[in-house]
Tab-separated table of C-alpha atoms and ligand atoms in Angstrom:
chain	number	residue	atom	x	y	z
A	1	MET	CA	-13.042	-18.710	36.494
A	2	ALA	CA	-12.873	-15.534	38.578
A	3	LYS	CA	-12.649	-12.152	36.474
A	4	LEU	CA	-10.098	-9.251	36.657
A	5	TRP	CA	-12.630	-6.924	37.152
A	6	GLY	CA	-15.212	-9.561	39.094
A	7	GLY	CA	-15.397	-7.342	42.684
A	8	ARG	CA	-18.238	-5.918	41.428
A	9	PHE	CA	-20.737	-9.339	40.064
A	10	THR	CA	-22.523	-11.935	41.783
A	11	LYS	CA	-22.949	-13.954	39.060
A	12	GLU	CA	-20.992	-15.564	36.790
A	13	THR	CA	-20.525	-14.439	33.205
A	14	ASN	CA	-22.693	-16.128	30.277
A	15	LYS	CA	-20.652	-17.889	28.140
A	16	LEU	CA	-22.400	-16.569	25.727
A	17	VAL	CA	-21.290	-13.242	26.681
A	18	ASP	CA	-18.208	-14.438	27.442
A	19	THR	CA	-17.521	-15.576	24.066
A	20	PHE	CA	-19.199	-12.831	22.118
A	21	THR	CA	-17.001	-9.480	23.716
A	22	ALA	CA	-13.692	-11.859	24.035
A	23	SER	CA	-11.397	-10.272	21.145
A	24	ILE	CA	-8.110	-12.435	22.350
A	25	SER	CA	-8.592	-14.594	19.292
A	26	PHE	CA	-7.319	-11.759	17.055
A	27	ASP	CA	-5.562	-8.754	19.601
A	28	GLN	CA	-3.348	-11.774	20.972
A	29	LYS	CA	-1.060	-10.305	17.775
A	30	LEU	CA	-0.513	-7.303	19.870
A	31	ALA	CA	1.104	-9.325	22.635
A	32	LYS	CA	4.724	-8.344	22.592
A	33	GLU	CA	3.271	-4.490	21.672
A	34	ASP	CA	1.421	-5.107	24.735
A	35	ILE	CA	4.325	-5.828	26.898
A	36	GLN	CA	6.801	-3.985	25.413
A	37	GLY	CA	4.444	-1.243	26.414
A	38	SER	CA	4.259	-2.761	30.123
A	39	LEU	CA	7.643	-2.700	30.286
A	40	ALA	CA	7.958	0.726	30.469
A	41	HIS	CA	4.773	2.124	32.470
A	42	VAL	CA	6.008	0.015	35.255
A	43	GLN	CA	9.245	1.690	34.748
A	44	MET	CA	7.999	4.700	35.620
A	45	LEU	CA	6.296	3.412	38.379
A	46	GLY	CA	9.086	2.374	40.019
A	47	GLU	CA	11.069	6.059	39.207
A	48	CYS	CA	8.176	8.142	40.179
A	49	ASN	CA	8.139	5.914	42.919
A	50	ILE	CA	4.123	5.077	43.119
A	51	ILE	CA	5.394	1.300	43.736
A	52	THR	CA	8.863	0.851	45.079
A	53	THR	CA	11.836	-0.069	42.703
A	54	GLU	CA	12.164	-3.396	43.687
A	55	GLU	CA	8.342	-4.721	42.731
A	56	ALA	CA	8.677	-2.610	39.839
A	57	GLU	CA	12.083	-5.066	38.779
A	58	LYS	CA	9.806	-8.221	40.254
A	59	ILE	CA	7.117	-7.065	37.448
A	60	GLN	CA	9.726	-6.016	35.063
A	61	SER	CA	11.448	-9.757	34.881
A	62	GLY	CA	8.161	-11.382	35.481
A	63	LEU	CA	7.134	-9.880	32.024
A	64	TYR	CA	10.299	-10.840	30.425
A	65	ALA	CA	9.614	-14.469	31.798
A	66	ILE	CA	6.040	-14.657	29.644
A	67	LEU	CA	7.588	-12.711	26.702
A	68	ASP	CA	10.066	-15.280	26.851
A	69	LYS	CA	7.465	-18.360	26.621
A	70	LEU	CA	5.492	-16.532	24.094
A	71	ASN	CA	8.972	-16.601	21.670
A	72	LYS	CA	8.543	-20.329	22.518
A	73	GLY	CA	4.773	-20.702	22.268
A	74	GLU	CA	4.558	-21.242	25.326
A	75	VAL	CA	1.397	-19.359	26.528
A	76	GLU	CA	-1.766	-20.843	26.142
A	77	PHE	CA	-4.391	-17.075	26.204
A	78	GLN	CA	-7.579	-17.761	27.638
A	79	VAL	CA	-11.367	-16.686	26.204
A	80	GLU	CA	-12.711	-15.745	29.793
A	81	HIS	CA	-9.604	-13.539	30.049
A	82	GLU	CA	-11.175	-11.644	27.307
A	83	ASP	CA	-8.619	-10.129	25.739
A	84	VAL	CA	-4.518	-9.823	25.914
A	85	HIS	CA	-4.353	-7.022	27.690
A	86	MET	CA	-6.186	-9.170	31.137
A	87	ASN	CA	-4.505	-12.170	29.915
A	88	ILE	CA	-1.390	-11.105	29.889
A	89	GLU	CA	-1.757	-9.468	34.023
A	90	LYS	CA	-3.743	-12.623	34.446
A	91	LEU	CA	0.198	-14.105	33.651
A	92	LEU	CA	1.498	-12.258	35.335
A	93	ILE	CA	-0.029	-12.651	38.851
A	94	ASP	CA	0.207	-16.126	38.213
A	95	GLU	CA	4.294	-15.785	36.689
A	96	ILE	CA	5.150	-13.547	40.300
A	97	GLY	CA	2.341	-13.283	42.818
A	98	PRO	CA	-0.362	-10.763	44.071
A	99	VAL	CA	2.656	-7.815	43.335
A	100	GLY	CA	1.886	-8.387	39.993
A	101	GLY	CA	-1.286	-6.830	40.338
A	102	LYS	CA	0.360	-3.397	40.667
A	103	LEU	CA	1.221	-3.187	36.865
A	104	HIS	CA	-2.336	-1.676	36.473
A	105	THR	CA	-1.561	1.072	38.728
A	106	GLY	CA	-2.786	4.218	37.352
A	107	ARG	CA	-3.301	2.766	33.934
A	108	SER	CA	-6.916	1.952	32.115
A	109	ARG	CA	-7.224	-0.931	29.087
A	110	ASN	CA	-8.309	1.809	27.210
A	111	ASP	CA	-5.098	3.554	27.013
A	112	GLN	CA	-2.907	0.864	27.085
A	113	VAL	CA	-4.765	-0.888	24.053
A	114	ALA	CA	-4.523	2.466	22.334
A	115	THR	CA	-1.095	2.360	22.872
A	116	ASP	CA	-0.210	-0.771	22.166
A	117	MET	CA	-2.075	-0.099	18.606
A	118	HIS	CA	0.403	2.798	17.735
A	119	LEU	CA	3.037	0.646	18.769
A	120	TYR	CA	2.283	-2.450	16.487
A	121	LEU	CA	1.343	-0.045	13.359
A	122	ARG	CA	4.754	2.361	13.499
A	123	THR	CA	6.518	-1.105	13.074
A	124	LYS	CA	4.348	-2.314	10.247
A	125	THR	CA	4.284	0.746	8.397
A	126	GLY	CA	8.056	0.956	8.407
A	127	GLU	CA	8.131	-2.563	7.072
A	128	LEU	CA	5.756	-1.789	4.534
A	129	ILE	CA	7.926	0.977	3.440
A	130	LYS	CA	10.959	-1.005	3.002
A	131	LEU	CA	8.862	-3.824	0.512
A	132	LEU	CA	7.178	-0.787	-1.389
A	133	GLU	CA	10.832	0.300	-1.849
A	134	LYS	CA	11.364	-3.387	-3.333
A	135	VAL	CA	8.977	-3.126	-5.495
A	136	GLN	CA	10.006	0.081	-6.726
A	137	ALA	CA	12.979	-1.186	-7.268
A	138	ALA	CA	11.409	-4.062	-9.376
A	139	LEU	CA	9.569	-1.040	-11.635
A	140	VAL	CA	13.417	1.022	-11.952
A	141	SER	CA	14.803	-2.854	-13.226
A	142	GLN	CA	12.503	-3.523	-15.801
A	143	SER	CA	12.778	-0.275	-17.168
A	144	LYS	CA	16.139	0.036	-17.670
A	145	GLU	CA	15.820	-2.263	-19.622
A	146	ASN	CA	13.164	-1.175	-21.626
A	147	ILE	CA	13.598	2.213	-22.304
A	148	GLU	CA	14.060	2.021	-26.101
A	149	THR	CA	11.196	-0.971	-25.851
A	150	ILE	CA	7.790	0.767	-27.745
A	151	LEU	CA	4.160	-0.106	-27.277
A	152	PRO	CA	1.164	1.506	-27.910
A	153	GLY	CA	0.441	4.443	-24.925
A	154	TYR	CA	-3.656	4.124	-24.841
A	155	THR	CA	-6.320	6.454	-23.560
A	156	HIS	CA	-9.962	4.734	-23.614
A	157	LEU	CA	-8.235	1.752	-24.495
A	158	GLN	CA	-7.699	2.557	-27.698
A	159	ARG	CA	-4.419	2.882	-29.195
A	160	ALA	CA	-3.531	6.760	-28.941
A	161	GLN	CA	0.195	7.116	-29.452
A	162	PRO	CA	3.387	5.070	-28.478
A	163	VAL	CA	5.220	5.249	-25.761
A	164	SER	CA	8.996	3.507	-24.398
A	165	PHE	CA	7.628	0.304	-22.056
A	166	ALA	CA	9.830	2.358	-19.639
A	167	HIS	CA	7.980	5.605	-19.147
A	168	HIS	CA	4.566	3.449	-18.254
A	169	LEU	CA	6.035	1.050	-15.995
A	170	LEU	CA	7.503	4.206	-13.907
A	171	ALA	CA	4.145	6.120	-13.885
A	172	TYR	CA	3.459	3.382	-11.464
A	173	PHE	CA	6.664	3.991	-9.674
A	174	TRP	CA	5.190	7.603	-8.760
A	175	MET	CA	2.226	6.433	-7.757
A	176	PHE	CA	4.419	4.674	-5.149
A	177	GLU	CA	6.356	6.831	-4.448
A	178	ARG	CA	3.814	8.892	-3.095
A	179	ASP	CA	2.299	6.196	-1.471
A	180	LYS	CA	5.368	5.769	0.391
A	181	GLU	CA	5.149	9.412	1.155
A	182	ARG	CA	2.204	9.307	2.558
A	183	LEU	CA	2.917	6.743	5.206
A	184	GLN	CA	6.401	7.901	6.095
A	185	ASP	CA	4.035	11.180	6.845
A	186	SER	CA	1.864	9.471	8.739
A	187	LEU	CA	4.579	8.112	11.014
A	188	LYS	CA	4.029	11.709	12.524
A	189	ARG	CA	0.676	11.354	14.009
A	190	ILE	CA	1.014	7.577	15.122
A	191	ASN	CA	4.500	8.328	17.107
A	192	VAL	CA	2.114	10.159	19.796
A	193	LEU	CA	2.094	8.403	22.926
A	194	PRO	CA	-2.218	7.721	24.865
A	195	LEU	CA	-0.916	5.668	27.235
A	196	GLY	CA	-1.442	8.128	31.164
A	197	ALA	CA	-4.559	9.673	29.807
A	198	GLY	CA	-5.940	6.196	32.141
A	199	ALA	CA	-9.550	5.159	31.198
A	200	LEU	CA	-10.125	8.784	30.071
A	201	ALA	CA	-9.934	11.644	32.303
A	202	GLY	CA	-6.000	11.006	33.493
A	203	THR	CA	-5.109	9.286	36.440
A	204	THR	CA	-4.478	10.746	39.999
A	205	PHE	CA	-0.891	8.973	40.339
A	206	PRO	CA	1.796	11.243	39.954
A	207	ILE	CA	2.806	9.466	36.227
A	208	ASN	CA	5.215	11.240	33.899
A	209	ARG	CA	4.155	10.736	30.685
A	210	ASP	CA	7.150	11.968	29.092
A	211	ARG	CA	9.080	9.528	30.745
A	212	VAL	CA	6.897	6.887	29.141
A	213	ALA	CA	7.002	8.371	25.587
A	214	GLU	CA	10.433	8.621	26.004
A	215	LEU	CA	11.495	5.076	27.018
A	216	LEU	CA	9.431	4.270	24.394
A	217	ASP	CA	10.761	6.257	21.732
A	218	PHE	CA	7.314	8.453	21.091
A	219	ASP	CA	7.656	11.970	19.882
A	220	SER	CA	5.426	13.285	21.761
A	221	VAL	CA	2.642	12.535	24.076
A	222	TYR	CA	-1.379	13.253	23.363
A	223	PRO	CA	-1.968	16.555	24.962
A	224	ASN	CA	-6.092	15.624	25.831
A	225	SER	CA	-6.610	12.433	27.679
A	226	MET	CA	-9.675	11.664	26.015
A	227	ASP	CA	-9.029	12.096	22.311
A	228	ALA	CA	-6.275	9.718	23.882
A	229	VAL	CA	-8.728	6.899	24.556
A	230	SER	CA	-10.802	7.306	21.376
A	231	ASP	CA	-8.588	8.881	18.854
A	232	ARG	CA	-8.637	5.722	15.725
A	233	ASP	CA	-7.565	8.623	13.378
A	234	PHE	CA	-4.342	7.180	12.701
A	235	ILE	CA	-5.718	3.816	11.900
A	236	LEU	CA	-7.953	5.127	9.587
A	237	GLU	CA	-5.351	7.009	8.035
A	238	PHE	CA	-3.298	3.839	7.500
A	239	LEU	CA	-6.142	2.305	5.981
A	240	SER	CA	-6.913	5.336	4.217
A	241	ILE	CA	-3.244	5.053	2.890
A	242	ALA	CA	-3.735	1.277	1.697
A	243	SER	CA	-6.465	1.541	-0.201
A	244	ILE	CA	-4.985	4.066	-2.083
A	245	LEU	CA	-1.734	1.713	-2.467
A	246	MET	CA	-4.111	-1.525	-3.112
A	247	MET	CA	-5.839	0.846	-5.915
A	248	HIS	CA	-2.322	1.476	-7.728
A	249	ILE	CA	-1.868	-2.112	-7.093
A	250	SER	CA	-4.963	-2.794	-9.042
A	251	ARG	CA	-4.463	-0.846	-11.172
A	252	LEU	CA	-0.774	-2.409	-12.443
A	253	SER	CA	-2.360	-6.170	-12.123
A	254	GLU	CA	-4.826	-5.278	-14.171
A	255	GLU	CA	-2.213	-4.035	-16.700
A	256	MET	CA	-0.588	-7.218	-16.289
A	257	VAL	CA	-3.745	-9.521	-16.926
A	258	ILE	CA	-4.289	-7.356	-20.619
A	259	TRP	CA	-0.971	-7.137	-21.426
A	260	SER	CA	-0.076	-11.263	-20.784
A	261	SER	CA	-3.644	-11.945	-22.599
A	262	GLN	CA	-3.570	-13.879	-26.189
A	263	GLU	CA	-4.947	-10.772	-27.638
A	264	PHE	CA	-2.013	-8.829	-26.633
A	265	GLN	CA	0.956	-10.979	-25.599
A	266	PHE	CA	2.614	-8.542	-24.440
A	267	ILE	CA	4.298	-9.653	-21.183
A	268	GLU	CA	4.669	-13.313	-20.331
A	269	LEU	CA	4.226	-13.781	-16.555
A	270	ASP	CA	7.110	-16.400	-15.457
A	271	ASP	CA	5.528	-19.946	-14.797
A	272	ALA	CA	6.551	-20.041	-10.984
A	273	PHE	CA	4.322	-16.792	-10.837
A	274	CYS	CA	1.212	-18.638	-12.623
A	275	THR	CA	-1.297	-21.364	-12.160
A	276	GLY	CA	-2.956	-23.965	-14.548
A	277	SER	CA	-6.670	-24.896	-15.150
A	278	SER	CA	-7.438	-28.255	-13.835
A	279	ILE	CA	-9.911	-28.833	-16.979
A	280	MET	CA	-7.963	-26.811	-19.186
A	281	PRO	CA	-4.607	-28.143	-20.071
A	282	GLN	CA	-3.451	-24.977	-22.396
A	283	LYS	CA	-3.931	-22.334	-19.812
A	284	LYS	CA	-1.527	-20.416	-17.728
A	285	ASN	CA	-3.714	-18.171	-15.501
A	286	PRO	CA	-2.190	-14.973	-13.917
A	287	ASP	CA	-3.965	-15.712	-10.821
A	288	VAL	CA	-1.639	-13.440	-9.039
A	289	PRO	CA	-2.327	-10.162	-10.211
A	290	GLU	CA	-5.570	-11.114	-10.517
A	291	LEU	CA	-5.544	-12.090	-6.720
A	292	LEU	CA	-4.151	-8.477	-6.007
A	293	ARG	CA	-7.001	-7.020	-8.093
A	294	GLY	CA	-9.094	-8.747	-6.385
A	295	LYS	CA	-7.968	-8.160	-2.475
A	296	THR	CA	-8.192	-4.498	-3.079
A	297	GLY	CA	-11.871	-5.132	-2.028
A	298	ARG	CA	-11.166	-6.375	1.778
A	299	VAL	CA	-9.057	-3.190	2.227
A	300	PHE	CA	-11.663	-0.552	0.747
A	301	GLY	CA	-13.569	-3.008	3.045
A	302	ASP	CA	-11.746	-2.592	5.946
A	303	LEU	CA	-11.304	1.073	5.809
A	304	ILE	CA	-15.447	1.694	4.952
A	305	GLY	CA	-15.999	-0.803	7.868
A	306	LEU	CA	-14.238	1.205	10.428
A	307	LEU	CA	-14.753	4.983	9.277
A	308	THR	CA	-18.956	3.037	10.003
A	309	VAL	CA	-17.438	1.719	13.619
A	310	LEU	CA	-16.459	5.461	14.227
A	311	LYS	CA	-19.132	7.551	12.967
A	312	GLY	CA	-22.120	8.803	15.893
A	313	LEU	CA	-19.655	7.337	18.569
A	314	PRO	CA	-19.229	9.474	21.820
A	315	LEU	CA	-16.634	10.284	23.239
A	316	ALA	CA	-14.709	8.507	24.865
A	317	TYR	CA	-13.941	4.893	24.742
A	318	ASN	CA	-16.949	2.889	23.571
A	319	LYS	CA	-16.378	-1.102	23.662
A	320	ASP	CA	-16.868	-0.285	19.705
A	321	LEU	CA	-13.965	0.596	19.234
A	322	GLN	CA	-12.476	-3.421	19.985
A	323	GLU	CA	-14.086	-4.239	16.394
A	324	ASP	CA	-10.988	-1.332	15.122
A	325	LYS	CA	-8.577	-4.258	15.054
A	326	GLU	CA	-9.036	-7.465	12.609
A	327	GLY	CA	-9.836	-4.998	9.640
A	328	MET	CA	-6.004	-3.137	10.377
A	329	PHE	CA	-4.583	-6.817	10.620
A	330	ASP	CA	-6.084	-7.691	7.741
A	331	THR	CA	-4.893	-5.098	5.596
A	332	VAL	CA	-1.501	-5.281	7.347
A	333	GLU	CA	-1.361	-8.389	6.091
A	334	THR	CA	-2.775	-8.347	2.960
A	335	LEU	CA	0.044	-5.591	2.265
A	336	GLU	CA	2.690	-7.713	2.996
A	337	GLY	CA	1.402	-10.419	1.111
A	338	SER	CA	0.296	-8.428	-1.892
A	339	LEU	CA	3.677	-6.423	-1.904
A	340	ASN	CA	6.073	-9.728	-1.320
A	341	LEU	CA	4.594	-10.687	-4.322
A	342	LEU	CA	4.800	-7.917	-6.434
A	343	ALA	CA	7.928	-7.328	-6.724
A	344	PRO	CA	9.066	-10.687	-8.228
A	345	LEU	CA	6.545	-10.809	-10.232
A	346	LEU	CA	6.820	-7.782	-12.037
A	347	GLU	CA	11.429	-8.577	-12.224
A	348	THR	CA	10.326	-11.997	-13.551
A	349	MET	CA	8.233	-10.828	-15.853
A	350	THR	CA	9.392	-11.564	-20.098
A	351	VAL	CA	8.851	-8.219	-21.957
A	352	ASN	CA	8.036	-9.452	-25.749
A	353	THR	CA	8.956	-6.549	-27.499
A	354	GLY	CA	8.520	-8.046	-30.892
A	355	LYS	CA	4.491	-8.358	-30.438
A	356	MET	CA	4.992	-4.472	-29.106
A	357	ARG	CA	6.309	-2.796	-31.792
A	358	LYS	CA	4.205	-4.467	-34.336
A	359	ALA	CA	1.337	-3.308	-32.556
A	360	VAL	CA	2.601	0.310	-33.252
A	361	THR	CA	3.388	-0.775	-36.750
A	362	GLN	CA	-0.160	-1.875	-37.200
A	363	ASP	CA	-2.387	1.272	-36.160
A	364	TYR	CA	-2.891	5.221	-36.865
A	365	SER	CA	-1.306	6.154	-32.958
A	366	ASN	CA	1.011	7.946	-35.496
A	367	ALA	CA	-1.789	10.356	-36.770
A	368	THR	CA	-1.046	13.297	-34.093
A	369	ASP	CA	2.710	13.092	-35.391
A	370	ILE	CA	1.853	14.400	-38.833
A	371	ALA	CA	-0.733	17.124	-37.870
A	372	ASP	CA	2.633	18.344	-36.002
A	373	TYR	CA	4.379	18.082	-39.547
A	374	LEU	CA	2.100	19.748	-41.463
A	375	ALA	CA	1.699	22.352	-37.852
A	376	ALA	CA	5.298	22.779	-38.233
A	377	LYS	CA	5.072	24.360	-41.795
A	378	GLY	CA	2.475	26.886	-40.593
A	379	LEU	CA	-0.705	24.611	-41.263
A	380	PRO	CA	-2.984	25.980	-38.203
A	381	PHE	CA	-3.566	22.833	-35.819
A	382	ARG	CA	-6.629	23.274	-36.368
A	383	GLN	CA	-6.891	22.679	-39.605
A	384	ALA	CA	-3.764	20.003	-39.833
A	385	HIS	CA	-6.244	18.209	-37.877
A	386	GLU	CA	-8.583	18.391	-40.478
A	387	VAL	CA	-6.421	16.802	-43.185
A	388	ILE	CA	-5.169	14.222	-41.215
A	389	GLY	CA	-8.563	12.803	-40.414
A	390	LYS	CA	-9.114	12.819	-43.805
A	391	ILE	CA	-6.018	10.604	-44.510
A	392	VAL	CA	-6.838	7.960	-41.688
A	393	ILE	CA	-10.057	7.351	-43.699
A	394	TYR	CA	-9.013	7.054	-46.543
A	395	ALA	CA	-5.968	4.956	-45.792
A	396	ILE	CA	-8.470	2.984	-43.759
A	397	GLN	CA	-10.620	2.746	-46.708
A	398	LYS	CA	-7.873	1.385	-48.824
A	399	GLY	CA	-6.880	-1.052	-46.083
A	400	LYS	CA	-3.206	0.759	-45.436
A	401	TYR	CA	-1.415	2.283	-42.693
A	402	LEU	CA	-0.323	5.847	-42.918
A	403	LEU	CA	3.399	4.529	-43.441
A	404	ASP	CA	2.106	3.058	-46.727
A	405	LEU	CA	0.823	5.954	-48.011
A	406	GLU	CA	2.273	6.734	-51.709
A	407	MET	CA	3.436	10.239	-52.119
A	408	ASP	CA	0.997	11.403	-54.420
A	409	GLU	CA	-1.772	10.008	-51.757
A	410	TYR	CA	-0.725	12.499	-49.477
A	411	GLN	CA	0.264	15.285	-51.592
A	412	SER	CA	-3.276	15.270	-53.100
A	413	PHE	CA	-4.566	16.598	-49.074
A	414	SER	CA	-2.185	18.921	-49.037
A	415	PRO	CA	1.222	20.144	-51.116
A	416	LEU	CA	3.108	20.684	-48.049
A	417	PHE	CA	3.764	16.802	-47.520
A	418	GLU	CA	7.445	16.143	-48.941
A	419	GLU	CA	9.485	12.734	-48.771
A	420	ASP	CA	10.865	13.352	-45.101
A	421	VAL	CA	7.020	12.552	-43.780
A	422	TYR	CA	8.334	9.017	-43.921
A	423	ASP	CA	10.918	9.772	-40.655
A	424	TYR	CA	8.558	11.321	-38.920
A	425	LEU	CA	5.929	8.353	-38.817
A	426	THR	CA	7.887	5.920	-37.477
A	427	PRO	CA	7.735	4.397	-34.084
A	428	GLU	CA	11.150	5.741	-32.804
A	429	HIS	CA	10.822	8.809	-34.306
A	430	VAL	CA	6.893	9.445	-33.075
A	431	VAL	CA	8.726	8.704	-29.476
A	432	GLY	CA	11.921	10.317	-29.364
A	433	ALA	CA	10.534	13.273	-30.730
A	434	ARG	CA	8.272	14.032	-27.349
A	435	LYS	CA	11.229	15.454	-25.713
A	436	SER	CA	9.420	17.604	-23.124
A	437	LYS	CA	10.234	17.309	-19.704
A	438	GLY	CA	8.596	13.910	-18.189
A	439	GLY	CA	6.925	13.100	-22.066
A	440	THR	CA	8.294	9.752	-23.374
A	441	SER	CA	11.179	10.054	-24.982
A	442	ALA	CA	14.603	8.126	-24.445
A	443	GLU	CA	16.086	11.222	-23.326
A	444	GLN	CA	13.563	12.211	-21.026
A	445	VAL	CA	12.944	8.712	-19.378
A	446	LYS	CA	16.752	8.626	-18.947
A	447	GLN	CA	16.305	11.793	-16.674
A	448	GLN	CA	13.210	10.376	-15.182
A	449	LEU	CA	15.118	7.365	-14.203
A	450	LYS	CA	17.626	9.106	-12.199
A	451	LEU	CA	15.098	10.479	-10.548
A	452	ALA	CA	13.753	7.538	-9.067
A	453	GLU	CA	17.056	6.029	-8.383
A	454	ASN	CA	17.749	8.844	-6.332
A	455	LYS	CA	14.495	8.346	-4.438
A	456	LEU	CA	15.406	4.950	-4.308
A	457	VAL	CA	18.968	5.534	-2.759
A	458	ASN	CA	18.392	8.736	-0.620
A	459	GLU	CA	15.567	7.088	1.249
A	460	ALA	CA	16.961	3.987	1.930
B	1	LIG	N1	-10.519	-5.216	24.193
B	1	LIG	C1	-10.516	-3.738	24.489
B	1	LIG	C2	-10.819	-3.260	22.896
B	1	LIG	O1	-10.000	-3.691	22.059
B	1	LIG	C3	-9.904	-3.241	25.517
B	1	LIG	C4	-10.157	-2.342	25.975
B	1	LIG	C5	-11.325	-2.779	26.761
B	1	LIG	N2	-11.327	-1.682	27.464
B	1	LIG	C6	-12.843	-1.408	28.578
B	1	LIG	N3	-13.031	-0.313	29.294
B	1	LIG	N4	-13.507	-2.560	28.050
B	1	LIG	O2	-10.731	-2.348	22.738
């Protein structure tokens, strides 16, 4: 089959080379963006009298015909035509004749492919922001139900101080909020047009790049043609943001795995989001959060893969750059799948408030509060810490929790103890007393929920 670039060649391409160098198996995902970019390019060529208006119109109607066939699933791509750009150009020439060959005037596949990727990532980034907001909304609605739900807060995965479950969930809201801000900010750098850079040095045709930018709704054009065709920072940035986002998803998933275990029983995941074991009939496995945790690995891999491809590439275009696509598609699809599942997973989980409440009465996570109690009565905190440390060992030896100790036992450690110490030790008091800004008291959590809801309303 004749190649679009066949003029300089005297032999057919080796079949292995065709297969090895072709990207059509994966870059066909960019077909619509490719047509979108071509429509704008050809419009500009016509307006600048580089081709006639009739030619421009003919090419545009040919491109629309291909788009139509594409939507109907009637297009067959050929590996011999290597990539989506040459496949579409070939389809265009088949559709409207040799005038289709004028489409590529003043353009190269190098600026064309970069443009396609900018268009693709712009759309996907917008869609991912919406999906992320659904996860945030699920966190907010679970939080609203659980302001007064108390569970152990952990450090070192050792019980530390009791907290409100809403407070714990909202910590993830803010992680996702930062992810969303990063995605929104990256749009500035995505929304710059490479087209018009030619192969690397610009073009001899009197093109109007700003007009193409306007037609494609880009904010500006790359000021340097060599940078335009070889820049993949916007993809790296996307993969970096996606890696941080997946890391957040993974941490939350890990908590769901732990919380739903027999040992914790803090939550129950909905049956519709769990799977069974083929051998152990009693099992209900948290496969979804496990897989969310596991898929984080491939997203990190996509980032490291592209960083490695780019490191050491001389300017400008190199075929290595074709390796930028599969990782990007993979990460986009992984995020779409993950966020789509995470929202209903959170919405449908049942919170076992009884188990959580019981856990905080069977530990020493109120110890800080009696230290604060003595410190409030004037004992230097460091000494109070020492006294309570001794009380904790004593209680452990007696097989008691702090609330079970008698007043004379307390007073044998310090005369400052009075009856009111018992009020200080209830989990509700412990949580409610943390009224400092951003703390876990119901009062503060309600403030925080307001801030979170405002973020969602203002950004919707
Ligand atoms: N399929 C190529 C890619 O994805 C398109 C650009 C090809 N340019 C070239 N000079 N061979 O990178």
